[in-house]
Amino acid sequence: MTSRTEVAVVRQAVILAGGQGSRLKPFTDTRPKPMIEIAGRCIIDHQLQWLADAGVTDVTVSAGHLHDVLIEHLTSNTQPLRVDTVVEDEPLGRGGGLKYAGRHLPDPSAPWYALNGDIWTRFDLTAMAAYHAEREAVATIGLARPRIPWGVVELDDFGRVTDFVESPPSPYPINGGIYVFAGEILDLLPDVGDHERSTFPLLAKQRRLAGFPIEGYWRAIDTAKDIREAAKELAKATS
């Protein structure tokens, strides 16, 4: 008998790496956003190692902005898994980019991971794949709870202040930009546009969309402050 863990193994992934990274200028003037360095190592290199550690053997990278720089980086460095790069001739949007890259996977009919190229995270991807398989979902979203950038005030039932909490996790989960997809997702993704406005609402109505709470480190690298904070947090984790 095949175990659920064996069924849940995912061997291929897509990384969306075509964004302009306008909020990270001037860092992204000469390199694409996934090549921003965290503690001396590019985000995409962190991601490739993380995927390899989870059992992934093949990754398709969807490139756009400064794609020649990214391809040179990926091909000139030893990678922990097989990497193929596809280039969008024109912007397809996130949903279109996923569809285009997904069709270039070794087995488009099999399950695959997908992640945005600006996500710096660590959690158990195999647990997410098992969660996805158990719910027989077409798509599963990794749900993050980023820290609120302000301190918050806690009150008792009578309105008296009981405590101050600096940068607590948000009480609301957000789309963390990490997914597990069944092969059939390719027929549902838009050719051009955003999957969050088309495919995901449809799947939610059909109860075929799952949400996996990320229990671990997660940060989107959107600003120079994110680069600095991620480097500090990595240093703490490895010290």
Short mmCIF file of C-alpha atoms in Angstrom, two decimals:
data_model
loop_
_atom_site.label_atom_id
_atom_site.label_comp_id
_atom_site.label_asym_id
_atom_site.label_seq_id
_atom_site.Cartn_x
_atom_site.Cartn_y
_atom_site.Cartn_z
CA MET A 1 0.00 0.00 0.00
CA THR A 2 1.25 3.51 -0.86
CA SER A 3 1.48 5.82 2.14
CA ARG A 4 0.13 9.37 2.18
CA THR A 5 3.69 10.65 2.62
CA GLU A 6 4.78 8.90 -0.60
CA VAL A 7 1.79 10.30 -2.46
CA ALA A 8 2.58 13.80 -1.22
CA VAL A 9 6.19 13.91 -2.49
CA VAL A 10 6.65 16.85 -4.87
CA ARG A 11 9.73 16.82 -7.10
CA GLN A 12 9.35 19.96 -9.23
CA ALA A 13 8.84 23.67 -8.69
CA VAL A 14 8.49 27.06 -10.36
CA ILE A 15 10.10 30.28 -9.13
CA LEU A 16 8.62 33.55 -10.40
CA ALA A 17 11.63 35.79 -10.91
CA GLY A 18 10.51 38.35 -13.47
CA GLY A 19 9.47 41.33 -11.35
CA GLN A 20 10.93 44.82 -11.74
CA GLY A 21 11.72 45.30 -8.04
CA SER A 22 11.08 49.04 -8.31
CA ARG A 23 10.89 49.52 -4.52
CA LEU A 24 14.38 48.09 -4.15
CA LYS A 25 16.14 50.53 -6.43
CA PRO A 26 19.06 51.12 -6.77
CA PHE A 27 19.76 47.46 -5.85
CA THR A 28 17.68 46.28 -8.81
CA ASP A 29 19.20 48.64 -11.38
CA THR A 30 21.80 46.05 -12.35
CA ARG A 31 20.37 42.79 -11.01
CA PRO A 32 16.91 41.21 -10.82
CA LYS A 33 15.16 41.17 -7.47
CA PRO A 34 15.80 37.44 -6.74
CA MET A 35 19.53 38.17 -6.91
CA ILE A 36 19.40 40.59 -3.98
CA GLU A 37 21.80 39.22 -1.39
CA ILE A 38 20.84 38.17 2.13
CA ALA A 39 23.98 37.73 4.24
CA GLY A 40 26.13 37.47 1.11
CA ARG A 41 23.95 34.97 -0.75
CA CYS A 42 21.29 35.65 -3.39
CA ILE A 43 17.65 35.09 -2.43
CA ILE A 44 17.19 32.63 -5.29
CA ASP A 45 20.18 30.59 -4.09
CA HIS A 46 18.61 30.33 -0.65
CA GLN A 47 15.37 29.24 -2.33
CA LEU A 48 16.99 26.60 -4.54
CA GLN A 49 18.75 25.04 -1.57
CA TRP A 50 15.51 25.06 0.45
CA LEU A 51 13.65 23.34 -2.38
CA ALA A 52 16.42 20.77 -2.80
CA ASP A 53 16.32 20.03 0.94
CA ALA A 54 12.58 19.31 0.55
CA GLY A 55 13.23 16.71 -2.16
CA VAL A 56 12.74 18.85 -5.26
CA THR A 57 14.91 17.78 -8.19
CA ASP A 58 13.80 20.16 -10.97
CA VAL A 59 13.04 23.90 -10.92
CA THR A 60 11.81 26.11 -13.74
CA VAL A 61 12.63 29.78 -13.22
CA SER A 62 10.36 32.31 -14.95
CA ALA A 63 12.58 35.32 -15.72
CA GLY A 64 11.88 38.76 -17.11
CA HIS A 65 13.62 41.91 -15.85
CA LEU A 66 17.39 41.58 -16.46
CA HIS A 67 16.90 37.93 -17.33
CA ASP A 68 20.35 37.69 -18.92
CA VAL A 69 21.98 38.57 -15.57
CA LEU A 70 19.91 35.93 -13.78
CA ILE A 71 20.61 33.23 -16.37
CA GLU A 72 24.35 33.96 -16.18
CA HIS A 73 24.24 33.62 -12.40
CA LEU A 74 22.29 30.35 -12.47
CA THR A 75 24.43 28.72 -15.14
CA SER A 76 27.80 29.83 -13.82
CA ASN A 77 27.22 28.48 -10.31
CA THR A 78 26.78 24.89 -9.19
CA GLN A 79 23.16 24.30 -8.22
CA PRO A 80 21.79 21.66 -5.81
CA LEU A 81 19.16 20.59 -8.38
CA ARG A 82 18.39 20.90 -12.11
CA VAL A 83 17.41 24.44 -13.13
CA ASP A 84 15.73 25.46 -16.36
CA THR A 85 14.98 29.12 -17.16
CA VAL A 86 12.18 30.44 -19.35
CA VAL A 87 11.86 34.09 -20.37
CA GLU A 88 8.58 35.96 -20.80
CA ASP A 89 8.77 37.88 -24.08
CA GLU A 90 6.15 40.24 -22.67
CA PRO A 91 4.79 40.62 -19.12
CA LEU A 92 2.18 37.92 -18.45
CA GLY A 93 1.26 38.80 -14.87
CA ARG A 94 1.78 36.40 -12.00
CA GLY A 95 -0.92 33.96 -13.09
CA GLY A 96 0.24 33.99 -16.69
CA GLY A 97 3.85 33.60 -15.58
CA LEU A 98 2.95 30.56 -13.49
CA LYS A 99 1.10 28.99 -16.40
CA TYR A 100 3.90 29.66 -18.87
CA ALA A 101 6.61 28.28 -16.59
CA GLY A 102 4.45 25.38 -15.38
CA ARG A 103 4.10 24.12 -18.93
CA HIS A 104 7.89 23.81 -19.08
CA LEU A 105 8.16 21.55 -16.03
CA PRO A 106 9.44 18.00 -16.60
CA ASP A 107 5.96 16.62 -15.85
CA PRO A 108 3.25 19.34 -16.05
CA SER A 109 0.59 16.79 -15.05
CA ALA A 110 2.26 16.09 -11.68
CA PRO A 111 2.06 18.28 -8.54
CA TRP A 112 4.48 21.18 -8.19
CA TYR A 113 5.51 23.91 -5.81
CA ALA A 114 5.56 27.57 -6.83
CA LEU A 115 7.02 30.57 -5.05
CA ASN A 116 7.64 34.23 -5.65
CA GLY A 117 11.28 35.09 -6.21
CA ASP A 118 11.36 37.67 -3.41
CA ILE A 119 10.30 35.38 -0.53
CA TRP A 120 12.85 34.49 2.16
CA THR A 121 11.38 31.71 4.24
CA ARG A 122 12.04 28.48 6.06
CA PHE A 123 9.37 25.95 7.04
CA ASP A 124 8.55 22.29 6.35
CA LEU A 125 7.56 22.18 2.66
CA THR A 126 6.91 18.43 2.78
CA ALA A 127 4.31 19.02 5.51
CA MET A 128 2.61 21.53 3.20
CA ALA A 129 2.58 18.96 0.38
CA ALA A 130 1.04 16.35 2.69
CA TYR A 131 -1.58 18.89 3.83
CA HIS A 132 -2.40 19.62 0.17
CA ALA A 133 -2.75 15.92 -0.69
CA GLU A 134 -4.87 15.16 2.37
CA ARG A 135 -7.41 17.81 1.34
CA GLU A 136 -7.34 16.76 -2.32
CA ALA A 137 -6.93 20.43 -3.22
CA VAL A 138 -6.17 21.81 -6.65
CA ALA A 139 -4.14 24.59 -5.02
CA THR A 140 -2.83 25.20 -1.52
CA ILE A 141 -1.63 28.61 -0.38
CA GLY A 142 1.06 29.07 2.25
CA LEU A 143 -0.43 31.50 4.76
CA ALA A 144 1.95 33.87 6.52
CA ARG A 145 1.37 36.21 9.45
CA PRO A 146 3.89 39.04 9.02
CA ARG A 147 4.75 41.19 11.97
CA ILE A 148 2.91 44.49 12.28
CA PRO A 149 5.47 47.31 11.99
CA TRP A 150 4.03 49.18 15.00
CA GLY A 151 3.68 48.40 18.66
CA VAL A 152 0.16 47.55 19.80
CA VAL A 153 -1.73 48.20 23.01
CA GLU A 154 -3.59 45.47 24.87
CA LEU A 155 -6.71 46.37 26.85
CA ASP A 156 -8.83 44.53 29.39
CA ASP A 157 -12.63 44.27 29.14
CA PHE A 158 -13.01 47.61 30.93
CA GLY A 159 -10.72 49.48 28.53
CA ARG A 160 -7.70 49.72 30.82
CA VAL A 161 -4.24 49.28 29.26
CA THR A 162 -2.67 46.01 30.37
CA ASP A 163 0.40 45.75 28.14
CA PHE A 164 2.39 47.07 25.17
CA VAL A 165 3.57 44.59 22.53
CA GLU A 166 6.21 45.51 19.96
CA SER A 167 5.62 44.31 16.37
CA PRO A 168 3.29 41.36 17.08
CA PRO A 169 2.31 38.93 14.31
CA SER A 170 -0.73 40.06 12.35
CA PRO A 171 -3.96 38.41 13.53
CA TYR A 172 -4.89 37.97 9.87
CA PRO A 173 -3.08 35.46 7.61
CA ILE A 174 -1.96 36.66 4.19
CA ASN A 175 -1.02 34.90 0.97
CA GLY A 176 2.66 34.12 1.54
CA GLY A 177 3.48 33.68 -2.15
CA ILE A 178 4.20 29.95 -1.78
CA TYR A 179 1.93 27.30 -3.29
CA VAL A 180 1.40 23.63 -3.94
CA PHE A 181 -0.47 22.94 -7.17
CA ALA A 182 -2.06 19.85 -8.65
CA GLY A 183 -1.27 19.34 -12.34
CA GLU A 184 -4.77 20.39 -13.37
CA ILE A 185 -4.08 23.95 -12.23
CA LEU A 186 -2.53 24.70 -15.64
CA ASP A 187 -5.94 24.50 -17.29
CA LEU A 188 -7.30 27.02 -14.77
CA LEU A 189 -4.58 29.67 -14.67
CA PRO A 190 -5.01 32.73 -16.92
CA ASP A 191 -2.81 33.14 -19.99
CA VAL A 192 -2.27 36.75 -18.90
CA GLY A 193 -3.22 38.27 -15.55
CA ASP A 194 -3.34 37.57 -11.84
CA HIS A 195 -4.37 34.14 -10.53
CA GLU A 196 -5.44 35.72 -7.23
CA ARG A 197 -8.26 37.57 -9.00
CA SER A 198 -9.40 34.80 -11.30
CA THR A 199 -8.31 31.24 -10.52
CA PHE A 200 -8.21 31.39 -6.73
CA PRO A 201 -11.71 32.91 -6.23
CA LEU A 202 -13.13 30.22 -8.53
CA LEU A 203 -11.39 27.42 -6.63
CA ALA A 204 -12.50 28.91 -3.30
CA LYS A 205 -16.15 28.80 -4.41
CA GLN A 206 -15.66 25.17 -5.41
CA ARG A 207 -13.95 24.37 -2.08
CA ARG A 208 -10.85 23.17 -3.93
CA LEU A 209 -8.48 25.79 -2.50
CA ALA A 210 -6.68 25.09 0.80
CA GLY A 211 -4.68 27.32 3.13
CA PHE A 212 -1.62 26.00 4.98
CA PRO A 213 -0.51 28.01 8.05
CA ILE A 214 3.23 28.65 7.82
CA GLU A 215 4.83 27.72 11.14
CA GLY A 216 8.30 29.10 10.68
CA TYR A 217 10.26 32.02 9.33
CA TRP A 218 8.75 34.14 6.52
CA ARG A 219 9.61 37.53 5.08
CA ALA A 220 8.93 39.22 1.75
CA ILE A 221 11.97 41.22 0.59
CA ASP A 222 10.38 44.45 -0.61
CA THR A 223 12.55 47.21 0.82
CA ALA A 224 16.13 47.89 1.91
CA LYS A 225 14.95 47.48 5.51
CA ASP A 226 13.78 43.95 4.72
CA ILE A 227 17.28 43.11 3.43
CA ARG A 228 18.88 44.35 6.64
CA GLU A 229 16.36 42.67 8.92
CA ALA A 230 16.55 39.35 7.07
CA ALA A 231 20.35 39.35 7.36
CA LYS A 232 20.11 40.01 11.13
CA GLU A 233 17.53 37.27 11.58
CA LEU A 234 19.61 34.80 9.57
CA ALA A 235 22.65 35.61 11.68
CA LYS A 236 20.65 34.92 14.86
CA ALA A 237 19.37 31.63 13.49
CA THR A 238 22.86 30.37 12.61
CA SER A 239 24.73 31.70 15.65
#
